């Protein structure tokens, strides 16, 4: 398993997905934002699979890349810290 980008959080997320039993939801927290992933193929970790259900801060999101996921997490974390 190799991370598709330099950000170490991607490697952490992919490791969490790989360590989760098939058919179970992976929960991962970054910058205080909860991310859940269900249905991601563990042998296709280079990109989110189209049918994976990815929830960020309680809302299902259409994610096409792991970097996009991190960008949304960073955006949400910044908006909640400025409130």
XYZ file of N, CA and C in Angstrom, residues 3-79:
231
model
N 0.871 5.582 -0.432
C 0.035 6.774 -0.392
C 0.126 7.501 -1.728
N -1.000 7.962 -2.275
C -0.968 8.636 -3.556
C -0.463 10.077 -3.488
N -0.203 10.587 -2.318
C 0.297 11.959 -2.189
C 1.216 12.040 -0.981
N 1.876 13.181 -0.827
C 2.865 13.345 0.232
C 2.243 13.534 1.615
N 0.996 13.960 1.706
C 0.370 14.234 2.998
C 0.271 12.941 3.809
N 0.882 12.885 4.987
C 0.873 11.654 5.789
C -0.527 11.256 6.256
N -1.464 12.197 6.264
C -2.825 11.851 6.683
C -3.472 10.875 5.711
N -3.099 10.943 4.425
C -3.648 10.001 3.460
C -3.197 8.595 3.817
N -1.936 8.436 4.147
C -1.429 7.117 4.541
C -2.142 6.611 5.796
N -2.411 7.509 6.747
C -3.133 7.121 7.966
C -4.543 6.643 7.639
N -5.238 7.370 6.761
C -6.594 6.989 6.376
C -6.591 5.651 5.654
N -5.675 5.476 4.713
C -5.619 4.222 3.966
C -5.279 3.047 4.867
N -4.425 3.272 5.845
C -4.099 2.216 6.805
C -5.332 1.855 7.629
N -6.093 2.854 8.037
C -7.321 2.588 8.799
C -8.315 1.788 7.964
N -8.451 2.139 6.679
C -9.356 1.390 5.800
C -8.878 -0.045 5.656
N -7.586 -0.225 5.425
C -7.021 -1.566 5.243
C -7.165 -2.423 6.502
N -7.137 -1.792 7.671
C -7.236 -2.525 8.932
C -8.675 -2.840 9.333
N -9.651 -2.265 8.637
C -11.059 -2.489 8.968
C -11.549 -3.748 8.264
N -12.276 -4.567 8.988
C -12.813 -5.802 8.409
C -13.776 -5.474 7.273
N -13.766 -6.289 6.212
C -14.712 -6.066 5.103
C -16.153 -6.007 5.609
N -16.922 -5.091 5.045
C -18.312 -4.940 5.442
C -18.529 -4.055 6.648
N -17.457 -3.495 7.180
C -17.558 -2.610 8.338
C -17.161 -1.185 7.937
N -17.582 -0.244 8.723
C -17.288 1.164 8.467
C -15.983 1.564 9.143
N -15.155 2.264 8.407
C -13.925 2.835 8.947
C -14.241 4.228 9.467
N -13.828 4.513 10.684
C -13.967 5.855 11.237
C -12.570 6.410 11.468
N -12.339 7.610 10.988
C -11.032 8.260 11.075
C -11.279 9.719 11.402
N -10.467 10.289 12.267
C -10.630 11.689 12.665
C -9.358 12.462 12.337
N -9.543 13.581 11.666
C -8.429 14.461 11.325
C -8.840 15.886 11.630
N -8.011 16.584 12.378
C -8.262 17.991 12.749
C -9.615 18.160 13.427
N -10.049 17.138 14.149
C -11.308 17.194 14.873
C -12.533 16.902 14.024
N -12.349 16.567 12.759
C -13.445 16.280 11.835
C -13.520 14.764 11.639
N -14.711 14.207 11.891
C -14.892 12.756 11.737
C -15.193 12.399 10.287
N -14.480 11.395 9.803
C -14.662 10.878 8.452
C -15.001 9.401 8.586
N -16.072 8.963 7.908
C -16.377 7.538 7.870
C -16.371 7.085 6.420
N -15.886 5.868 6.217
C -15.802 5.294 4.876
C -16.397 3.899 4.938
N -17.339 3.639 4.034
C -17.948 2.310 3.945
C -17.971 1.898 2.476
N -17.551 0.686 2.201
C -17.627 0.157 0.850
C -16.404 0.377 -0.010
N -15.331 0.899 0.573
C -14.089 1.105 -0.180
C -13.403 -0.237 -0.374
N -13.043 -0.556 -1.603
C -12.296 -1.788 -1.860
C -10.904 -1.656 -1.266
N -10.547 -2.606 -0.428
C -9.263 -2.529 0.261
C -8.097 -2.808 -0.666
N -8.345 -3.427 -1.802
C -7.259 -3.702 -2.747
C -7.193 -2.639 -3.848
N -8.005 -1.602 -3.754
C -7.974 -0.478 -4.688
C -7.883 0.831 -3.914
N -6.865 0.978 -3.121
C -6.762 2.145 -2.242
C -6.168 3.379 -2.908
N -5.719 3.259 -4.154
C -5.103 4.417 -4.810
C -6.094 5.556 -5.043
N -7.379 5.236 -5.084
C -8.413 6.259 -5.283
C -9.714 5.770 -4.658
N -10.588 6.667 -4.222
C -11.874 6.212 -3.677
C -12.689 5.495 -4.753
N -13.281 4.369 -4.406
C -14.132 3.676 -5.368
C -15.450 4.430 -5.490
N -16.047 4.451 -6.678
C -17.255 5.263 -6.901
C -18.426 4.917 -5.984
N -18.534 3.693 -5.543
C -19.666 3.279 -4.715
C -19.386 3.380 -3.218
N -18.193 3.780 -2.844
C -17.882 3.947 -1.419
C -18.707 5.103 -0.857
N -19.245 4.901 0.321
C -20.006 5.948 0.995
C -19.051 6.644 1.959
N -18.745 7.892 1.662
C -17.801 8.666 2.466
C -18.566 9.813 3.116
N -18.516 9.835 4.437
C -19.210 10.854 5.206
C -18.172 11.706 5.922
N -18.287 13.012 5.766
C -17.390 13.946 6.438
C -18.254 14.850 7.301
N -17.994 14.828 8.598
C -18.748 15.629 9.567
C -20.251 15.376 9.438
N -20.613 14.099 9.272
C -22.016 13.714 9.248
C -22.737 13.903 7.928
N -22.021 14.298 6.886
C -22.656 14.544 5.588
C -21.982 13.712 4.498
N -22.773 12.975 3.725
C -22.225 12.158 2.646
C -21.676 13.083 1.562
N -20.470 12.775 1.126
C -19.797 13.604 0.118
C -19.378 12.745 -1.076
N -19.431 13.319 -2.256
C -18.896 12.668 -3.457
C -17.407 12.997 -3.519
N -16.581 12.007 -3.295
C -15.132 12.203 -3.220
C -14.479 11.467 -4.386
N -13.660 12.171 -5.133
C -12.987 11.567 -6.282
C -11.500 11.314 -6.047
N -10.951 11.938 -4.993
C -9.538 11.700 -4.678
C -9.351 11.856 -3.174
N -8.313 11.226 -2.661
C -8.030 11.349 -1.225
C -7.629 12.778 -0.891
N -6.954 13.452 -1.812
C -6.577 14.846 -1.560
C -7.821 15.725 -1.456
N -8.836 15.466 -2.264
C -10.093 16.207 -2.172
C -10.710 16.020 -0.795
N -10.652 14.806 -0.263
C -11.173 14.527 1.076
C -10.432 15.376 2.110
N -9.102 15.402 2.030
C -8.321 16.199 2.978
C -8.621 17.682 2.842
N -8.805 18.152 1.614
C -9.129 19.567 1.404
C -10.450 19.918 2.084
N -11.447 19.039 1.977
C -12.736 19.286 2.637
C -12.600 19.259 4.152
N -11.808 18.321 4.665
C -11.575 18.253 6.110
C -10.909 19.542 6.583
N -9.890 19.999 5.852
C -9.194 21.233 6.224
C -10.128 22.437 6.179
N -10.963 22.490 5.152
C -11.925 23.598 5.010
C -12.917 23.603 6.180
N -13.447 22.433 6.529
C -14.384 22.346 7.644
C -13.714 22.681 8.967
N -12.488 22.188 9.165
C -11.764 22.469 10.393
C -11.501 23.967 10.533
N -11.142 24.617 9.444
C -10.879 26.059 9.480
C -12.161 26.843 9.774
N -13.268 26.399 9.201
C -14.530 27.129 9.422
C -15.060 26.936 10.823
